Coordinates of C-alpha atoms and ligand atoms in Angstrom, one line a residue:
M1 CA -12.9 -0.3 -10.4
N2 CA -12.3 -1.8 -7.0
A3 CA -8.8 -1.3 -5.8
L4 CA -8.1 -5.0 -5.3
V5 CA -9.5 -6.0 -8.6
A6 CA -7.4 -3.4 -10.3
T7 CA -4.2 -4.5 -8.4
N8 CA -4.7 -8.3 -9.1
R9 CA -5.2 -7.4 -12.8
N10 CA -1.8 -5.7 -12.9
F11 CA -0.2 -8.5 -11.0
K12 CA -1.7 -11.2 -13.4
L13 CA -0.6 -9.2 -16.4
A14 CA 3.0 -9.0 -15.0
A15 CA 2.8 -12.8 -14.0
R16 CA 1.9 -13.7 -17.7
L17 CA 4.7 -11.5 -19.1
L18 CA 7.2 -13.4 -16.7
G19 CA 5.7 -16.7 -17.7
L20 CA 5.2 -17.5 -13.9
D21 CA 4.0 -21.0 -13.0
S22 CA 0.3 -20.8 -12.2
K23 CA 0.7 -22.4 -8.6
L24 CA 3.5 -19.8 -7.9
E25 CA 1.2 -17.0 -9.2
K26 CA -1.6 -18.2 -6.9
S27 CA 0.7 -18.4 -3.9
L28 CA 2.1 -14.9 -4.5
L29 CA -1.5 -13.4 -4.8
I30 CA -3.0 -14.8 -1.5
P31 CA -2.1 -12.7 1.5
F32 CA 0.1 -14.2 4.2
R33 CA -2.3 -13.1 6.9
E34 CA -5.4 -10.7 7.2
I35 CA -6.2 -9.2 10.6
K36 CA -9.5 -7.4 11.4
V37 CA -10.0 -6.0 14.9
E38 CA -12.7 -4.1 16.8
C39 CA -11.5 -0.9 18.5
T40 CA -13.9 0.7 21.0
I41 CA -12.8 3.8 22.8
P42 CA -14.5 6.2 25.3
K43 CA -14.9 9.6 23.5
D44 CA -14.1 12.8 25.4
D45 CA -17.8 13.2 26.3
G46 CA -17.9 9.8 27.9
S47 CA -19.9 8.2 25.1
L48 CA -18.5 5.0 23.3
A49 CA -17.3 4.8 19.7
S50 CA -16.4 1.7 17.8
F51 CA -14.1 1.4 14.9
V52 CA -12.8 -1.5 12.7
G53 CA -9.0 -1.7 12.2
F54 CA -7.2 -3.9 9.7
R55 CA -3.7 -5.1 9.1
V56 CA -3.0 -7.1 6.0
Q57 CA 0.4 -8.8 5.8
H58 CA 0.7 -9.7 2.2
D59 CA 4.2 -11.4 1.7
N60 CA 7.5 -11.8 3.6
A61 CA 9.7 -13.8 1.2
R62 CA 12.1 -10.9 1.0
G63 CA 12.1 -9.9 4.7
P64 CA 9.9 -8.3 7.4
M65 CA 6.6 -7.0 6.0
K66 CA 6.5 -3.2 5.7
G67 CA 3.8 -0.6 5.1
G68 CA 1.8 2.3 6.4
I69 CA -1.3 2.6 8.5
R70 CA -4.1 4.8 7.0
Y71 CA -6.9 6.5 9.1
H72 CA -9.6 7.4 6.6
P73 CA -13.4 6.9 6.4
E74 CA -13.1 4.9 3.2
V75 CA -10.7 2.3 4.6
D76 CA -12.1 -1.1 3.7
P77 CA -10.7 -4.7 3.6
D78 CA -10.3 -4.7 -0.2
E79 CA -8.5 -1.5 -0.3
V80 CA -6.1 -2.5 2.6
N81 CA -5.5 -5.8 0.7
A82 CA -4.7 -4.0 -2.5
L83 CA -2.4 -1.5 -0.6
A84 CA -0.5 -4.4 1.1
Q85 CA 0.0 -6.1 -2.1
L86 CA 1.4 -3.0 -3.7
M87 CA 3.9 -2.7 -0.8
T88 CA 5.2 -6.1 -1.6
W89 CA 6.0 -5.2 -5.2
K90 CA 7.2 -1.7 -4.1
T91 CA 9.8 -2.9 -1.6
A92 CA 11.0 -5.3 -4.2
V93 CA 11.2 -2.5 -6.9
A94 CA 13.2 -0.5 -4.5
N95 CA 15.3 -3.6 -3.7
I96 CA 15.1 -3.1 0.0
P97 CA 14.9 -6.3 2.2
Y98 CA 11.3 -6.2 3.0
G99 CA 8.0 -7.8 2.1
G100 CA 4.6 -5.9 2.1
A101 CA 1.8 -5.0 4.5
K102 CA -0.7 -2.2 5.1
G103 CA -3.1 -1.3 7.8
G104 CA -5.9 1.1 8.5
I105 CA -8.8 2.2 10.6
G106 CA -12.1 3.3 9.2
C107 CA -12.4 6.6 10.9
D108 CA -12.3 10.3 10.1
P109 CA -9.3 11.6 12.0
G110 CA -10.5 15.2 11.5
E111 CA -13.6 14.3 13.7
L112 CA -11.5 13.0 16.6
S113 CA -9.7 15.0 19.3
I114 CA -6.0 14.3 19.9
S115 CA -6.8 12.2 23.0
E116 CA -9.4 10.2 21.2
L117 CA -6.8 9.5 18.4
E118 CA -4.3 8.5 20.9
R119 CA -6.8 6.1 22.6
L120 CA -7.8 4.6 19.3
T121 CA -4.2 4.1 18.2
R122 CA -3.3 2.5 21.6
V123 CA -6.4 0.1 21.4
F124 CA -5.4 -0.8 17.8
T125 CA -1.9 -1.5 18.9
Q126 CA -3.1 -3.7 21.9
K127 CA -5.0 -5.8 19.3
I128 CA -2.1 -6.3 16.8
H129 CA 1.0 -6.1 19.0
D130 CA 1.6 -9.8 18.9
L131 CA 1.6 -9.8 15.1
I132 CA 4.0 -7.0 14.5
G133 CA 7.7 -6.7 15.4
I134 CA 11.1 -5.6 14.2
H135 CA 11.7 -8.7 12.2
T136 CA 8.0 -9.6 11.3
D137 CA 6.0 -6.4 10.3
V138 CA 7.1 -2.8 10.7
P139 CA 4.3 -0.2 10.4
A140 CA 4.7 3.4 9.2
P141 CA 2.5 6.5 8.5
D142 CA 0.1 6.8 5.6
M143 CA -2.9 9.0 4.9
G144 CA -4.3 10.5 8.1
T145 CA -1.5 9.3 10.3
G146 CA 2.0 10.7 11.1
P147 CA 4.9 10.8 13.5
Q148 CA 2.8 11.2 16.5
T149 CA 0.7 8.2 15.7
M150 CA 3.9 6.2 15.3
A151 CA 5.1 7.5 18.7
W152 CA 1.9 6.1 20.3
I153 CA 2.3 2.7 18.6
L154 CA 5.9 2.5 19.7
D155 CA 5.0 3.4 23.3
E156 CA 2.1 0.9 23.5
Y157 CA 4.1 -1.9 21.8
S158 CA 7.0 -1.3 24.2
K159 CA 4.6 -1.9 27.2
F160 CA 4.3 -5.5 26.0
H161 CA 7.7 -6.1 24.4
G162 CA 10.2 -3.7 25.9
Y163 CA 11.5 -0.5 24.3
S164 CA 11.7 -1.1 20.5
P165 CA 12.1 1.9 18.4
A166 CA 12.7 -0.2 15.2
V167 CA 9.1 -1.6 15.4
V168 CA 7.8 1.5 13.5
T169 CA 9.3 4.0 11.1
G170 CA 8.3 7.5 10.4
K171 CA 8.6 8.3 14.1
P172 CA 9.5 11.7 15.5
T173 CA 13.3 12.2 15.4
D174 CA 13.4 12.6 19.2
L175 CA 12.4 8.9 19.4
G176 CA 14.8 7.6 16.8
G177 CA 13.0 8.7 13.7
S178 CA 15.3 9.3 10.6
L179 CA 16.2 12.9 9.5
G180 CA 14.7 13.2 6.0
R181 CA 11.8 10.6 6.5
D182 CA 9.2 13.4 6.7
A183 CA 10.2 14.7 3.2
A184 CA 11.2 11.3 1.8
T185 CA 8.2 10.4 -0.3
G186 CA 8.0 13.9 -1.8
R187 CA 11.7 13.9 -2.3
G188 CA 11.6 10.5 -4.0
V189 CA 8.8 11.9 -6.3
L190 CA 11.2 14.8 -7.2
F191 CA 14.1 12.3 -8.0
A192 CA 11.7 10.0 -10.0
T193 CA 10.3 12.9 -11.9
E194 CA 13.9 14.1 -12.8
A195 CA 14.8 10.6 -14.0
L196 CA 11.8 10.4 -16.2
L197 CA 12.2 13.9 -17.6
N198 CA 15.9 13.4 -18.2
E199 CA 15.0 10.5 -20.4
H200 CA 12.7 12.7 -22.4
G201 CA 15.4 15.4 -22.7
K202 CA 13.6 17.7 -20.2
S203 CA 14.1 19.0 -16.7
I204 CA 11.9 20.1 -13.9
S205 CA 12.7 23.8 -14.5
G206 CA 10.0 25.4 -16.5
Q207 CA 7.6 22.5 -16.4
R208 CA 4.0 23.2 -15.3
F209 CA 2.7 21.0 -12.5
V210 CA -0.8 20.2 -11.1
I211 CA -0.8 18.4 -7.6
Q212 CA -3.9 16.8 -6.1
G213 CA -3.4 16.6 -2.3
F214 CA -1.3 18.9 -0.2
G215 CA -0.6 16.6 2.9
N216 CA 2.7 15.0 3.7
V217 CA 3.5 13.8 0.1
G218 CA 1.8 16.5 -1.9
S219 CA 3.2 19.5 0.1
W220 CA 6.8 18.1 0.1
A221 CA 6.6 17.4 -3.6
A222 CA 5.3 20.9 -4.3
Q223 CA 8.0 22.5 -2.1
L224 CA 10.9 20.6 -3.7
I225 CA 9.6 20.8 -7.3
S226 CA 9.3 24.7 -6.9
E227 CA 12.7 25.0 -5.4
N228 CA 14.0 23.2 -8.5
G229 CA 12.3 25.6 -10.9
G230 CA 9.0 23.8 -11.6
K231 CA 5.9 26.0 -11.8
I232 CA 3.0 24.6 -9.6
V233 CA -0.2 26.0 -11.5
A234 CA -2.9 24.3 -9.4
V235 CA -3.2 22.5 -6.1
S236 CA -6.1 20.9 -4.3
D237 CA -6.8 19.2 -1.0
I238 CA -10.0 18.1 0.9
T239 CA -10.8 21.8 1.6
G240 CA -10.8 23.1 -1.9
A241 CA -8.6 23.9 -5.0
I242 CA -6.7 26.9 -6.3
K243 CA -5.2 27.8 -9.6
N244 CA -2.5 30.4 -10.7
T245 CA -1.2 30.1 -14.2
K246 CA 1.8 32.3 -13.3
G247 CA 2.8 29.8 -10.6
I248 CA 1.7 29.4 -7.0
D249 CA 4.0 30.8 -4.3
I250 CA 4.5 27.5 -2.6
P251 CA 6.2 28.8 0.7
R252 CA 3.2 31.2 1.2
L253 CA 0.7 28.3 0.5
L254 CA 2.5 26.1 3.0
K255 CA 2.1 28.8 5.7
H256 CA -1.5 29.4 4.7
A257 CA -2.4 25.6 4.7
K258 CA -0.8 25.2 8.2
E259 CA -2.7 28.2 9.7
H260 CA -6.0 27.4 8.0
R261 CA -5.8 23.6 7.9
G262 CA -6.0 23.5 4.1
V263 CA -5.6 25.4 0.8
R264 CA -9.0 26.9 0.7
D265 CA -9.2 30.7 0.7
F266 CA -5.5 31.2 -0.2
D267 CA -5.3 34.6 -1.8
G268 CA -2.4 33.7 -4.1
G269 CA -4.6 32.1 -6.7
D270 CA -8.2 31.7 -8.0
P271 CA -10.5 29.1 -6.4
I272 CA -11.5 26.3 -8.9
D273 CA -13.7 23.3 -8.6
P274 CA -11.7 20.6 -6.9
K275 CA -13.2 18.0 -9.3
S276 CA -11.5 19.6 -12.2
I277 CA -8.0 19.5 -10.7
L278 CA -7.0 16.3 -12.6
V279 CA -8.0 17.7 -16.0
E280 CA -6.4 21.2 -15.5
D281 CA -3.9 22.2 -18.2
C282 CA -0.4 21.3 -17.3
D283 CA 2.7 19.3 -18.4
I284 CA 2.9 17.1 -15.3
L285 CA 0.2 15.8 -13.2
I286 CA 0.9 14.5 -9.6
P287 CA -2.0 12.8 -7.8
A288 CA -0.9 12.7 -4.2
A289 CA -4.2 11.9 -2.3
L290 CA -6.7 9.1 -2.8
G291 CA -6.7 5.9 -5.0
G292 CA -8.8 5.4 -8.2
V293 CA -9.2 9.1 -8.9
I294 CA -8.1 8.8 -12.6
N295 CA -10.6 6.5 -14.1
R296 CA -12.7 6.1 -17.3
E297 CA -14.9 9.0 -16.4
N298 CA -12.1 11.5 -16.6
A299 CA -9.0 9.9 -18.3
N300 CA -10.0 11.3 -21.7
E301 CA -9.9 14.9 -20.3
V302 CA -6.5 14.6 -18.7
K303 CA -4.2 17.1 -20.5
A304 CA -0.8 16.3 -18.8
K305 CA 1.8 14.4 -20.9
F306 CA 3.4 13.0 -17.8
I307 CA 1.6 11.5 -14.7
I308 CA 3.6 10.8 -11.6
E309 CA 1.8 8.6 -9.1
A310 CA 2.7 9.9 -5.8
A311 CA -0.5 8.4 -4.3
N312 CA -1.1 4.7 -4.3
H313 CA -3.1 3.2 -7.2
P314 CA -4.5 6.7 -8.3
T315 CA -5.0 5.3 -11.9
D316 CA -7.3 2.4 -12.6
P317 CA -6.5 -0.1 -15.5
E318 CA -9.2 1.3 -17.7
A319 CA -7.8 4.9 -17.4
D320 CA -4.3 3.3 -18.0
E321 CA -5.4 2.2 -21.4
I322 CA -7.1 5.4 -22.3
L323 CA -4.1 7.5 -21.3
S324 CA -1.6 5.3 -23.1
K325 CA -3.7 5.6 -26.3
K326 CA -3.4 9.4 -25.9
G327 CA 0.3 9.1 -25.5
A328 CA 0.6 10.0 -21.8
V329 CA 3.4 8.6 -19.9
I330 CA 2.6 7.2 -16.4
L331 CA 5.3 6.8 -13.7
P332 CA 3.7 4.0 -11.6
D333 CA 3.2 4.3 -7.8
I334 CA 5.2 1.3 -6.9
Y335 CA 8.3 3.1 -8.2
A336 CA 7.3 6.8 -8.0
N337 CA 6.4 6.9 -4.3
S338 CA 9.0 4.4 -3.1
G339 CA 11.1 7.2 -1.5
G340 CA 9.0 6.9 1.8
V341 CA 9.6 3.3 2.4
T342 CA 13.2 3.5 1.2
V343 CA 13.9 6.1 4.0
S344 CA 11.8 4.1 6.4
Y345 CA 14.3 1.3 5.6
F346 CA 17.2 3.6 6.4
E347 CA 15.4 4.5 9.6
W348 CA 15.1 0.9 10.7
V349 CA 18.8 0.2 9.8
Q350 CA 19.8 3.2 11.9
N351 CA 17.6 2.0 14.9
I352 CA 19.1 -1.5 14.6
Q353 CA 22.6 -0.2 14.5
G354 CA 22.1 2.4 17.0
F355 CA 23.7 5.0 14.9
M356 CA 22.1 8.1 13.4
W357 CA 22.9 9.3 9.8
D358 CA 23.0 13.0 8.9
E359 CA 20.3 14.2 6.5
E360 CA 22.8 14.6 3.6
K361 CA 23.6 10.9 3.8
V362 CA 19.9 10.0 3.9
N363 CA 19.1 12.2 0.8
N364 CA 22.1 11.0 -1.1
E365 CA 21.3 7.4 -0.4
L366 CA 17.7 8.0 -1.4
K367 CA 18.8 9.5 -4.7
N368 CA 20.9 6.5 -5.4
Y369 CA 18.1 4.1 -4.7
M370 CA 15.6 6.1 -6.9
T371 CA 18.1 6.4 -9.8
K372 CA 18.9 2.7 -9.7
G373 CA 15.1 1.9 -9.4
F374 CA 14.4 3.8 -12.6
K375 CA 17.2 2.0 -14.5
D376 CA 16.0 -1.4 -13.3
V377 CA 12.3 -0.5 -14.3
K378 CA 13.4 0.6 -17.7
E379 CA 15.5 -2.6 -18.2
M380 CA 12.4 -4.7 -17.6
C381 CA 10.4 -2.5 -20.1
K382 CA 13.1 -3.3 -22.7
T383 CA 13.0 -7.0 -21.8
H384 CA 9.3 -7.4 -21.8
N385 CA 8.4 -4.6 -24.4
C386 CA 6.0 -3.0 -22.0
D387 CA 5.1 0.3 -20.4
L388 CA 6.5 1.6 -17.2
R389 CA 3.7 0.1 -15.0
M390 CA 4.4 -3.3 -16.3
G391 CA 8.2 -2.7 -16.2
A392 CA 7.8 -2.0 -12.5
F393 CA 5.4 -4.8 -11.8
T394 CA 7.5 -7.4 -13.6
L395 CA 10.6 -6.1 -11.8
G396 CA 8.9 -6.4 -8.3
V397 CA 7.0 -9.7 -8.9
N398 CA 10.1 -11.3 -10.4
R399 CA 12.2 -10.5 -7.4
V400 CA 9.6 -11.7 -4.9
A401 CA 9.1 -14.9 -7.1
R402 CA 12.8 -15.7 -7.1
A403 CA 13.0 -15.3 -3.3
T404 CA 9.9 -17.4 -2.8
V405 CA 11.3 -20.3 -4.9
L406 CA 14.7 -20.0 -3.2
R407 CA 13.1 -20.4 0.3
G408 CA 11.0 -23.4 -0.9
W409 CA 7.8 -24.8 0.5
E410 CA 8.9 -27.8 2.7
A411 CA 6.8 -27.9 5.9
Ligands
NAI1 N1 3.2 9.3 3.8 C1 4.0 8.5 3.0 O1 5.1 8.4 3.4 C2 3.5 7.9 1.8 C3 2.2 8.1 1.3 N2 1.8 7.6 0.1 C4 0.5 7.8 -0.5 O2 0.4 9.2 -0.8 C5 -1.0 9.6 -0.7 C6 -1.0 10.8 0.3 O3 -0.5 10.4 1.6 P1 -0.1 11.4 2.6 O4 0.4 12.7 2.0 O5 0.8 10.7 3.6 O6 -1.4 11.7 3.4 P2 -1.9 13.0 4.3 O7 -2.9 12.6 5.1 O8 -0.6 13.6 4.9 O9 -2.5 14.0 3.1 C7 -3.4 13.6 2.3 C8 -3.9 14.8 1.5 O10 -4.9 14.5 0.5 C9 -6.0 15.4 0.6 N3 -7.3 14.8 0.2 C10 -8.0 13.8 0.9 N4 -9.0 13.6 0.3 C11 -9.1 14.3 -0.9 C12 -9.9 14.5 -2.0 N5 -11.1 13.9 -2.1 N6 -9.6 15.4 -3.0 C13 -8.4 16.1 -2.9 N7 -7.5 16.0 -1.8 C14 -7.9 15.1 -0.9 C15 -6.0 15.8 2.1 O11 -6.6 17.0 2.3 C16 -4.5 15.9 2.3 O12 -4.0 17.2 1.8 C17 -1.8 8.3 -0.2 O13 -2.2 7.8 -1.4 C18 -0.6 7.5 0.4 O14 -1.0 6.1 0.4 C19 2.7 6.8 -0.7 C20 3.9 6.4 -0.2 C21 4.4 6.9 1.1
AKG2 O1 7.4 3.9 5.0 C1 6.8 2.7 5.0 O2 7.1 1.8 5.6 C2 5.5 2.6 4.2 C3 5.0 3.8 3.4 C4 3.8 3.4 2.7 O3 2.8 3.0 3.3 C5 3.8 3.3 1.3 O4 4.8 3.4 0.6 O5 2.6 3.4 0.7

């Protein structure tokens, strides 16, 4: 199912549970602003290459719009719209003073050299610099981008507006990035998983995990889960998939993945078909790569009892229904992966204050936010007699609706 259709469907279900006025519902659904730009760069060999870049600013009722920038061949307007909308509900679930946005460029970053990526990022920034800003819209990394991308955006933006470190988060720490931001989404996934398991009388220790994606989010989640006694029995990325029922040695896999740019050919497990990763036998499945990967084609085959959505919208609504009939418990993206944007918020606060926190403070505050977020989601599940996805959606949508009504519509 198309990402936007799926996201709108979840929003409308939540709006119905909340009894939202239909006009308010419509106003919350329509994005604040959609930007589409052409980005042409000279390649290293002198030829020209053109790309399409997007920034969708979904809602700013609760504060500056916030969300990552994705570089991936499958980036399209509907997906960016869906991801921007998810950011609006996510920042509200986390209860940080932001709205939602998302951006992306349809490109394969693996096919571009570092200097081509820098040129592409600078051209994209030139096209959107008037529409982003510390108090309007604050980008961050997502799939295919990272601290270096944020450093280029910061530098290009600063040429037009003066040096402004708070205009992006997820920057290198040498440029005002927060300690702990790199690991934050994975660490948030750890805290979210602990909160869920705790409720079911279980702990991370001894549980068998499967993780799809071994980039920023998947690799940090794997590392922190294994440090806490979880057994990672299978991992995949774009290069391949490996399985070891005795538990994969994650520090060794991290070293291998760094040296070989992927998990393929790791000798600490057996290679398996990457397509089977989501249906491998395990207790807990963590999709940490693309959207829409759990769908009606494979949902019936999923063995995990718990699914922790580290990726954005990895499960489509049809799969949600199938899995819930099977008794699986899904911890939804807008709560489960909110650790990244939460520490982005801490980074922005530190930049504005001009005062750096130590890593322990960042991690402790993150734990407080994730613990409180889980309690708030559960409270909504009780109030509306719904599952965790609708608990999170009703929580986020209700907070944004309240802020919207309070601000009013007078022109
Ligand atoms: N970076 C962040 O702070 C946050 C990221 N997310 C979400 O987490 C997910 C992963 O993002 P990052 O780790 O930042 O991206 P990344 O670019 O660092 O890593 C992506 C990983 O997915 C793998 N991958 C790509 N296509 C695949 C496929 N077809 N099958 C298996 N693996 C595949 C790549 O090989 C790589 O290991 C995305 O859905 C993103 O939106 C959510 C919240 C915050
Ligand atoms: O850190 C941020 O501002 C946004 C991270 C993001 O794109 C996401 O949570 O999906």
